[in-house]
Coordinates of C-alpha atoms and ligand atoms in Angstrom, one line a residue:
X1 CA 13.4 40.9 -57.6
X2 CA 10.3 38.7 -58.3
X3 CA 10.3 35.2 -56.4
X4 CA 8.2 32.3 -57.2
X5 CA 7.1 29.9 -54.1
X6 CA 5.7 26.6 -55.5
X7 CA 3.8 25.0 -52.8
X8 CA 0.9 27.1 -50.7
X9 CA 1.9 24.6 -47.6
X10 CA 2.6 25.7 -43.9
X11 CA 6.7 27.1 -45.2
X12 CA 5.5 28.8 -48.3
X13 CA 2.9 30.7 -47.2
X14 CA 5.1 31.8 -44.2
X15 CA 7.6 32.7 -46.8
X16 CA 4.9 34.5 -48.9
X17 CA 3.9 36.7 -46.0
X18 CA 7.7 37.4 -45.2
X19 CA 8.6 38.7 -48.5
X20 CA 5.4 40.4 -49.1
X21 CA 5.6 42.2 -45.5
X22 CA 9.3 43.6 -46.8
X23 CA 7.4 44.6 -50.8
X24 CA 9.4 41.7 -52.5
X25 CA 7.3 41.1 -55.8
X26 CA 6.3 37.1 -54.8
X27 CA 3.8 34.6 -56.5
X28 CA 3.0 31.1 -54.8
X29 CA 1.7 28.4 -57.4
X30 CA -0.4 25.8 -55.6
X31 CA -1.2 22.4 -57.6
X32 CA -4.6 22.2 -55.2
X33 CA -7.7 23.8 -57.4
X34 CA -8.7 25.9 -54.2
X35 CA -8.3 26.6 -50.5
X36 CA -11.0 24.4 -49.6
X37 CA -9.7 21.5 -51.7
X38 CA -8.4 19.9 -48.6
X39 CA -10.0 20.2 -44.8
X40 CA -8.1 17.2 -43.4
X41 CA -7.3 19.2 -40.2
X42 CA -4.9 17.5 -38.1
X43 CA -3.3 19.2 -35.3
X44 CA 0.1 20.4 -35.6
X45 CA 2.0 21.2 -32.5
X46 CA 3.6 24.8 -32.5
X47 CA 6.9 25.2 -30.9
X48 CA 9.1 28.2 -29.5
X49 CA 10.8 28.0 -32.6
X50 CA 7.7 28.0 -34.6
X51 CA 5.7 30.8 -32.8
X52 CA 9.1 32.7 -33.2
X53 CA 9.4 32.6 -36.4
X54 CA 5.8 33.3 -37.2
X55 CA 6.3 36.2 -35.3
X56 CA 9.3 37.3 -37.2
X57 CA 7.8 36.7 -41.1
X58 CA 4.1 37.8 -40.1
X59 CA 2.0 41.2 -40.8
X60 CA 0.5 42.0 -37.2
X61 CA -3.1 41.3 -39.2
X62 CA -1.8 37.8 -39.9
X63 CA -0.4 37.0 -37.1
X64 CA -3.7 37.8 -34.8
X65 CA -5.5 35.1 -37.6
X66 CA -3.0 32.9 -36.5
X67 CA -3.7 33.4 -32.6
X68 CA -7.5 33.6 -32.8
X69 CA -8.0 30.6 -35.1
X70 CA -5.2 28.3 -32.7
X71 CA -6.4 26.1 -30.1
X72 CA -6.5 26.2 -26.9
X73 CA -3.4 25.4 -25.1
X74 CA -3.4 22.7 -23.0
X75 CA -1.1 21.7 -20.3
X76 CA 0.4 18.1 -20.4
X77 CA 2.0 15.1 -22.3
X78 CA 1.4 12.0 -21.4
X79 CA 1.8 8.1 -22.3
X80 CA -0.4 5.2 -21.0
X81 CA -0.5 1.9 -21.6
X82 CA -3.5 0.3 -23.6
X83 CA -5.3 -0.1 -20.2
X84 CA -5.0 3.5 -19.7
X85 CA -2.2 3.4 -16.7
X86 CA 0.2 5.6 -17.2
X87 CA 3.5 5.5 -18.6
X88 CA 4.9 9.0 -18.2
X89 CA 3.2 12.2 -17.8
X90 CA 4.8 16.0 -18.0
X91 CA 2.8 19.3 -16.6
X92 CA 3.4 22.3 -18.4
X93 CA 1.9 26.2 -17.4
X94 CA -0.8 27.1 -19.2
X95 CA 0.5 29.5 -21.9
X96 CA -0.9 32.9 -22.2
X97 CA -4.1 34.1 -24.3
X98 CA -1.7 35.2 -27.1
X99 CA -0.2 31.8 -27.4
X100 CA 0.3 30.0 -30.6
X101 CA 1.1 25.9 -28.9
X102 CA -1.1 23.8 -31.8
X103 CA -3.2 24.5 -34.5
X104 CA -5.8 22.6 -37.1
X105 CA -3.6 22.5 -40.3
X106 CA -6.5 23.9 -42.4
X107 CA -7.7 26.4 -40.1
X108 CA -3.8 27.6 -39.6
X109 CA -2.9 27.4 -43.7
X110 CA -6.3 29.7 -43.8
X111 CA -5.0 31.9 -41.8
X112 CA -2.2 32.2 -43.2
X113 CA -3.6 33.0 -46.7
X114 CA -4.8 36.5 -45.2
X115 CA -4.2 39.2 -47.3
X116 CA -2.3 37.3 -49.9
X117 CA -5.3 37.1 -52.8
X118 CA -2.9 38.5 -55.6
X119 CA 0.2 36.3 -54.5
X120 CA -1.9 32.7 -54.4
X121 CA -2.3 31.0 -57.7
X122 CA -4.3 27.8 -57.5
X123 CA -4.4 24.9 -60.3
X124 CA -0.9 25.6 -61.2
X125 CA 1.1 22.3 -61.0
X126 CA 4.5 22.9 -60.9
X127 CA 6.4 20.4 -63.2
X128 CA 9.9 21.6 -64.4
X129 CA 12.4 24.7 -64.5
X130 CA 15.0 26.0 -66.4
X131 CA 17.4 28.6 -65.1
X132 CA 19.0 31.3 -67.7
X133 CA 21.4 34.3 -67.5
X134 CA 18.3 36.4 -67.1
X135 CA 16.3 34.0 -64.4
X136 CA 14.2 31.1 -63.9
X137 CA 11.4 29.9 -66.2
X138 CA 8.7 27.5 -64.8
X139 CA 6.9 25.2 -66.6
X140 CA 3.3 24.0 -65.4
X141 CA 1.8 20.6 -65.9
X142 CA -1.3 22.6 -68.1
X143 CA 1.3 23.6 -70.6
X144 CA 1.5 27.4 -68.7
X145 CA 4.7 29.0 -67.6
X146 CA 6.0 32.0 -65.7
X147 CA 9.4 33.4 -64.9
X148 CA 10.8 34.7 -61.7
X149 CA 14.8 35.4 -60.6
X150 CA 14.9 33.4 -57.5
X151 CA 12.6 30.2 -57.7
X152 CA 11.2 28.4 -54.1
X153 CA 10.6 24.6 -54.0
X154 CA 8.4 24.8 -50.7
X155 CA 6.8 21.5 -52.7
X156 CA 6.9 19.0 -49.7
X157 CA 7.9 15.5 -48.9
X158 CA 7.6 14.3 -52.7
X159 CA 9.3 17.3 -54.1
X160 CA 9.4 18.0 -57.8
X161 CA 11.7 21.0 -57.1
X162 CA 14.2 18.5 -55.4
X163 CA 13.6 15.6 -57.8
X164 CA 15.3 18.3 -60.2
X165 CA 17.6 20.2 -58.0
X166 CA 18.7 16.6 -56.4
X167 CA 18.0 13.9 -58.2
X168 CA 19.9 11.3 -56.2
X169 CA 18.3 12.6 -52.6
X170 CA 16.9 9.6 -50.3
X171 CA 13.5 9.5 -49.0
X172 CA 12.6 6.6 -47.4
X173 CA 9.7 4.9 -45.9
X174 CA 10.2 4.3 -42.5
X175 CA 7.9 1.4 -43.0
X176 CA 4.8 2.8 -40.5
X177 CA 1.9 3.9 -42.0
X178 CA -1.0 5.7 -39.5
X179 CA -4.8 6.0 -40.0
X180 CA -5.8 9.7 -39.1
X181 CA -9.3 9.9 -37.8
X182 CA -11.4 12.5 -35.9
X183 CA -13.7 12.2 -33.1
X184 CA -16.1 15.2 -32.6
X185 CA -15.8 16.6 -29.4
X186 CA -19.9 16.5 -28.4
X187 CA -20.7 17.0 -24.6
X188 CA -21.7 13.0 -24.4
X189 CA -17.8 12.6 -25.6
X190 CA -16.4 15.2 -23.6
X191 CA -17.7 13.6 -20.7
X192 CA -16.7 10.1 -21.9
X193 CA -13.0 11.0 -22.9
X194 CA -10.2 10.7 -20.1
X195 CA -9.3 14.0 -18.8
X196 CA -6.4 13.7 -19.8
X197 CA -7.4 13.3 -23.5
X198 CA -8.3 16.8 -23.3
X199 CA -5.6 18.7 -21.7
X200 CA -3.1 17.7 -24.1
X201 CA -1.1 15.6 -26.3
X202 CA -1.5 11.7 -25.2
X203 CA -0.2 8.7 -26.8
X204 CA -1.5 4.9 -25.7
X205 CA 0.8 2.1 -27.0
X206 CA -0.2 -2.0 -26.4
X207 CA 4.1 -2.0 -26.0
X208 CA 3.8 -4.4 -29.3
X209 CA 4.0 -1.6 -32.0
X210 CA 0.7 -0.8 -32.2
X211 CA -0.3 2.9 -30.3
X212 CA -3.0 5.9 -31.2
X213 CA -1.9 9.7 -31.0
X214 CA -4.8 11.6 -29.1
X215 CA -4.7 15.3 -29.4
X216 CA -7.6 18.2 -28.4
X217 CA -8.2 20.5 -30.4
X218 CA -10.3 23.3 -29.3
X219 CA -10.8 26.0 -31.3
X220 CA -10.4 30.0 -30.4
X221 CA -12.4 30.4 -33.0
X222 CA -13.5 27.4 -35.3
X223 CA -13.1 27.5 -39.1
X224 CA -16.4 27.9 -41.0
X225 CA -16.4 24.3 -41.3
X226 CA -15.7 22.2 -38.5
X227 CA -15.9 22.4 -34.7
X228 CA -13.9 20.7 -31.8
X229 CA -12.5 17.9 -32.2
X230 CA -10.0 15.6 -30.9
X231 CA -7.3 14.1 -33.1
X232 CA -7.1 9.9 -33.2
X233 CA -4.1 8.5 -34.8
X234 CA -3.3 4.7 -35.0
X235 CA 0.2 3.7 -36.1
X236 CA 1.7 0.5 -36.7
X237 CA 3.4 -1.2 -39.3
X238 CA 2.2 -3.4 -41.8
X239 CA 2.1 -6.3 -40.2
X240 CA 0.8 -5.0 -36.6
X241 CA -2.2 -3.4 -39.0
X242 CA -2.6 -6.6 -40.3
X243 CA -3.3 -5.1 -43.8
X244 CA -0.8 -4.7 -46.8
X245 CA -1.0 -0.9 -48.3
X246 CA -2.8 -2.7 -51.4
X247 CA -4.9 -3.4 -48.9
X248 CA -4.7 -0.2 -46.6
X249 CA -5.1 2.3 -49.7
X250 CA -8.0 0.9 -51.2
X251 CA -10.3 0.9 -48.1
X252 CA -12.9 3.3 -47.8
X253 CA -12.4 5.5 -45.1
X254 CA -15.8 3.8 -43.4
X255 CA -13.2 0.4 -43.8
X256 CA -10.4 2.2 -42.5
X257 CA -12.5 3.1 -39.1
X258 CA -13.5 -0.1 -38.7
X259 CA -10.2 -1.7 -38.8
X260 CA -9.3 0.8 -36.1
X261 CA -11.7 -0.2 -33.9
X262 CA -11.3 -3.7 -34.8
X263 CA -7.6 -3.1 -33.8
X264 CA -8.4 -1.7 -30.4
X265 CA -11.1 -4.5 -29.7
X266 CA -9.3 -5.2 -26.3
X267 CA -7.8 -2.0 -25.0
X268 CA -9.5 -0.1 -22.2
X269 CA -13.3 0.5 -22.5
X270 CA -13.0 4.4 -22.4
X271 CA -10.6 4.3 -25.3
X272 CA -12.7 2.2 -27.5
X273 CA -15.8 4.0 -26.6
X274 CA -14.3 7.5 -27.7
X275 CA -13.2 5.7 -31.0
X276 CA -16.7 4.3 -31.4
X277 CA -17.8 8.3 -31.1
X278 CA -15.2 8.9 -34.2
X279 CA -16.2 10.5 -37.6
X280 CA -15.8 7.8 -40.1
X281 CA -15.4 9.4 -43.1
X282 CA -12.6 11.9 -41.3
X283 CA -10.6 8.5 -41.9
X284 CA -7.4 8.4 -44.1
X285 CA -3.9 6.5 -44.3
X286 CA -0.2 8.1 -44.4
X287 CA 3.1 6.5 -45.2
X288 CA 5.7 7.7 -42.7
X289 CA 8.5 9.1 -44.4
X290 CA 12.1 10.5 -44.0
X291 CA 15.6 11.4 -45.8
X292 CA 18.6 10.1 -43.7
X293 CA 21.0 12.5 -45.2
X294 CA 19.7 16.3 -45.3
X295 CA 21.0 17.1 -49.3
X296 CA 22.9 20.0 -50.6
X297 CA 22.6 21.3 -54.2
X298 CA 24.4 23.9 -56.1
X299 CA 22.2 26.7 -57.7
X300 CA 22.6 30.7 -57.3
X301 CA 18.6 30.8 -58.6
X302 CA 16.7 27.7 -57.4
X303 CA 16.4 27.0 -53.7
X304 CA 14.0 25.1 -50.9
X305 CA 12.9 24.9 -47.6
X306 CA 10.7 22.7 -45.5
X307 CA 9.9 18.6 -46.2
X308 CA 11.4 19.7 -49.4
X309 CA 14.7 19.9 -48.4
X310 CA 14.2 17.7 -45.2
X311 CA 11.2 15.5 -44.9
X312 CA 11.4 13.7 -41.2
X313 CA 8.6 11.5 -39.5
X314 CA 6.5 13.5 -37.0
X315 CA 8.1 11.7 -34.3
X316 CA 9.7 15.1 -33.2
X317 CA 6.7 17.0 -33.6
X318 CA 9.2 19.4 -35.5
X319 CA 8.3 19.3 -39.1
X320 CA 6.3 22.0 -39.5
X321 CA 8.0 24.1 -36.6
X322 CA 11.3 23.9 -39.1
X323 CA 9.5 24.8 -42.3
X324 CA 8.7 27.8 -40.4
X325 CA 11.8 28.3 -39.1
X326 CA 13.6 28.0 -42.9
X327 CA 11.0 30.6 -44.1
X328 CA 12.0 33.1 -41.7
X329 CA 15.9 32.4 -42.3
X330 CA 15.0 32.5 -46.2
X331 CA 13.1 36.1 -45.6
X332 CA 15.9 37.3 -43.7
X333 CA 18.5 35.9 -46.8
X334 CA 16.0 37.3 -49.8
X335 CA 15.9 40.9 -48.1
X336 CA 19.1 41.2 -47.3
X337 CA 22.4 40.9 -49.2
X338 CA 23.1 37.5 -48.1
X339 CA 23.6 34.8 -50.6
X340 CA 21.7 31.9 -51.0
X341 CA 24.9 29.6 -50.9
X342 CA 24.8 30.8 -46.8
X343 CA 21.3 30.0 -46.1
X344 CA 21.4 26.8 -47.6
X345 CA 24.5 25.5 -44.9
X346 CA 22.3 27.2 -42.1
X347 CA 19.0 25.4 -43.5
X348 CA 21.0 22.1 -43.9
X349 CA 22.8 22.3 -40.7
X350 CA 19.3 22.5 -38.4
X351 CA 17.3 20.2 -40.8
X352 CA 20.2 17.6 -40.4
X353 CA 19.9 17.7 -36.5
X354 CA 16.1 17.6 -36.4
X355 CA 16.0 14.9 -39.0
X356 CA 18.6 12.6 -36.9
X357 CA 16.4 13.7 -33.7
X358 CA 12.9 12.6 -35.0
X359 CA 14.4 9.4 -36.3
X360 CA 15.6 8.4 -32.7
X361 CA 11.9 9.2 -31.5
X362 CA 10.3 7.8 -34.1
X363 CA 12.4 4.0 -33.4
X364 CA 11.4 4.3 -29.9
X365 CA 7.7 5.1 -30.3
X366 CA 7.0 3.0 -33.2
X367 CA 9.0 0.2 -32.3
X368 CA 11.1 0.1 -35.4
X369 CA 14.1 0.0 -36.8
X370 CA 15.6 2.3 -39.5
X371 CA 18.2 1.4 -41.1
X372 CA 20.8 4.4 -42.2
Ligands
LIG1 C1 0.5 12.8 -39.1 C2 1.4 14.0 -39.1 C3 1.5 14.8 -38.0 C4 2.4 15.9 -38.0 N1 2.5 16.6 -36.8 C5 3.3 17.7 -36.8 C6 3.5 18.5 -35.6 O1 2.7 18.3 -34.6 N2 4.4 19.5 -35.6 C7 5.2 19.7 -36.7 O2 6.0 20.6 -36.6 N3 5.1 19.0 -37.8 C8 4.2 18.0 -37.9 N4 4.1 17.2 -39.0 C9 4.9 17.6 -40.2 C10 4.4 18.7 -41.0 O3 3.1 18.4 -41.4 C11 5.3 19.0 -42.2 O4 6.6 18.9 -41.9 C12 4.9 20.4 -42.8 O5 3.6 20.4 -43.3 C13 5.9 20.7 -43.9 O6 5.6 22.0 -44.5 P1 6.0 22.3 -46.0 O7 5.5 23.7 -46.2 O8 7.4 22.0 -46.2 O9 5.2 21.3 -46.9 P2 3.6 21.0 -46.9 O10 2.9 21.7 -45.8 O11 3.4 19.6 -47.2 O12 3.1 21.8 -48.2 C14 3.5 21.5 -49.5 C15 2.5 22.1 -50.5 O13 3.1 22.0 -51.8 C16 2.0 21.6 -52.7 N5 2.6 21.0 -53.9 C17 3.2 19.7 -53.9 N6 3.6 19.5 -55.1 C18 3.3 20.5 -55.9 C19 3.6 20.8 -57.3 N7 4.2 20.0 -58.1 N8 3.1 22.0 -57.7 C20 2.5 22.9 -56.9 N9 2.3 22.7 -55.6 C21 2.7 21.5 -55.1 C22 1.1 20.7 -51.8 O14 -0.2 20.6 -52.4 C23 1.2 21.5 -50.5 O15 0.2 22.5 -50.4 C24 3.2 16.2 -39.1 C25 3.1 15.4 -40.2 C26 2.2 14.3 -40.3 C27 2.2 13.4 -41.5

C-alpha cells in the first residue's frame, strides 16, 4: 500500500513517522519550498494525549529529537489582571527529564522530520485529486502529479483536501485576531520579567477583551537558529485592536509591535517593559478560526486528520495535541485491517468534543460570542 500525506504540519509528519516505523511505502507533499521556509516558533503546549500519542507513532531516534529539542517544563498557569494581581493560579509538579509539556513549533516539526529525507517532498502544492478503481491520482499546482491508494489531507485549517472531500464544511472566523510576538529571553529580561512569566503559561486580561498570552520557552537544546524566548500574544477583536484587518494585514511587523505596545500603554510597568524588550520583526497577525460542526465525508480512498477535519481556536490548547492523537489512530487504522469508514466516526467523535470545548474557552477568555 503506498499513502500520500499532503501537508508536512505537526499530524502529517506524526503520521509519516507512524507508517514509516510499520514499512508502509508513504510520501508527504509539502507546499513550503523548504524546512526552513518558516521559523515562526510559537509554543505549543503538549498534553498527555499528545506525548502519548507521540510515543505510540514515533522511532525511539525520533522521539529522543522530540525530548531534547522540547522546553523546559514549567510548573504553573496563571491569570492576572492588567495590573499584574492575580486572577487564578494552578501549581503543577515539575515533570520528569523525559517529559514532552511544550515545544517551539519549528524546533518540534524539525524534529519531527528526522529520518524521513526520502518521504518529504517540498514545493509540491497540492491542488486536486481524483480517485479510480486502481487509486488516487494527485494533481500539483506546478502541473506535476503522483498516485498513491490511500490519500491524507493533513492540509490544515484552509484545507484543499476538505474543500474537495466537503465542500459545504463551515469554518468560521470567531472574529479575534492575535498579534504573535517574541521577546528574547536576555539576562536584563529575565530579571525584568515576573517570575511567574517564566514558570509557565500566564495570561493578563484588562477584563474589556483585550489580554496577552505569555509563555517560556526554554530550550533543552535550541534549534540552530533561535535561543530562549518567551512567547507574547495580544488578542482582541477588531474593535478592541482598534485596527480593521485592511488595516491589521498590511502593517509591517515593526507597526504591528508598536500597536501592541501602544495597546498596553497603561497596564503594569513590568508588563510593558518586557514588551518594550520584544523582537519586532518576530511580529505577525492570525485570524482565529473554527468549524462548529466536525464534518463527515464518504470516501473508501481519501481521508484527513488534524485542523483539516477539525479546525478549533487554541482556546483549549488542544489543537495540535488532537492532530497528534488522529495520526496515531490513523497509524493504528492503515496497519491494521480496519477500515477507514471506523476511523473516521472515532476521529469525528473526539474532534467534535474538543471543538465544542475550545469554543466554550475561547467565549470566556476572549470575551466573545460565537454564534452556532
Ligand atoms: C496562536 C496559536 C496557538 C496554538 N497553541 C496550541 C497549543 O498550545 N496546543 C495545541 O495543541 N494546539 C495549539 N494550536 C493549534 C495547532 O497549531 C494546530 O491545531 C495544529 O498545528 C494542527 O496541525 P495539522 O497538522 O492539522 O496542521 P498544520 O500544523 O497547520 O499543518 C498543515 C501543513 O499543510 C501544509 N499545506 C497547506 N495547504 C497545502 C497544500 N495545498 N499542499 C501542500 N501542503 C499544504 C501547510 O504548509 C502546513 O505545513 C495553536 C494555534 C494557534 C494559531
Amino acid at each position: 500500500m503506498k499513502v500520500a500525506i499532503v501537508g508536512a504540519g505537526i499530524g502529517g509528519l506524526a503520521l509519516a513517522q507512524g507508517l514509516a516505523k510499520a514499512g508502509v511505502d508513504v510520501a508527504v507533499y509539502e507546499r513550503d519550498p523548504s524546512p526552513q521556509h518558516r521559523k515562526q516558533g510559537y509554543r505549543i503546549h503538549i498534553s498527555n494525549v499528545g506525548e502519548q500519542a507521540l510515543a505510540e507513532t514515533l522511532p525511539d531516534a525520533v522521539r529522543r529529537r522530540v525530548i531534547a529539542t522540547a522546553t523546559h517544563p514549567g510548573d504553573l498557569v496563571a491569570g492576572f489582571d492588567a495590573q499584574l494581581n492575580t486572577q487564578f493560579e494552578q501549581v503543577f509538579p515539575v515533570a520528569g527529564p523525559d517529559a514532552v509539556t511544550s515545544v517551539d513549533r519549528y524546533a518540534f516539526r524539525r524534529a519531527l522530520m528526522t529520518g524521513l529525507d526520502d518521504v518529504l517532498q517540498f514545493g509540491r502544492q497540492f491542488s486536486s485529486y481524483a480517485e479510480t478503481d486502481e487509486g488516487v491520482e494527485i494533481a500539483f499546482a506546478d502541473g506535476s502529479s503522483a498516485t498513491a491508494d490511500v490519500l491524507v489531507g493533513a492540509d490544515g485549517v484552509g484545507s484543499r483536501v476538505r474543500s474537495q472531500l466537503v465542500p459545504s464544511q463551515d469554518v468560521r472566523d470567531i472574529g479575534v485576531r492575535c498579534i504573535y510576538g517574541k521577546v528574547p529571553l536576555t539576562s536584563a529580561v529575565r530579571s525584568l520579567a515576573p517570575e511567574a512569566f517564566l514558570r509557565g503559561f500566564c495570561f493578563v486580561g484588562d477584563g474589556a477583551g483585550l489580554g496577552t498570552a505569555f509563555g517560556p520557552v526554554m530550550f533543552r537544546e535550541p534549534p540552530a537558529e533561535y535561543g530562549d524566548y518567551l512567547m507574547a500574544v495580544l488578542t482582541g477583536t477588531n474593535a478592541v485592536l482598534g485596527a480593521s484587518d485592511e488595516e491589521l494585514f498590511a502593517m509591517s511587523p515593526g507597526d504591528l509591535w508598536a500597536l501592541v505596545q501602544r495597546l498596553v500603554g497603561d497596564w503594569h510597568p513590568s508588563v510593558r517593559a518586557l514588551l518594550d524588550a520584544g523582537e519586532p520583526e518576530a511580529a505577525f497577525p492570525i485570524t482565529l478560526r473554527t468549524c462548529i460542526t466536525v464534518p463527515t465525508w464518504s470516501s473508501s480512498r481519501v481521508t484527513m486528520l488534524g485542523d483539516a477535519v477539525h479546525p478549533m481556536t487554541p482556546a483549549a490548547g488542544a489543537g495540535a495535541n488532537t492532530a497528534l492523537w488522529d495520526a496515531a489512530r490513523l497509524t493504528r487504522a492503515l496497519t491494521s485491517e480496519e477500515d477507514l469508514a471506523t476511523y473516521q466516526k472515532d476521529v469525528v467523535a473526539n474532534g467534535q468534543a474538543i471543538v465544542t470545548e475550545s469554543l466554550h474557552n475561547a467565549e470566556r477568555l476572549f470575551n466573545v460570542s460565537i454564534p452556532v
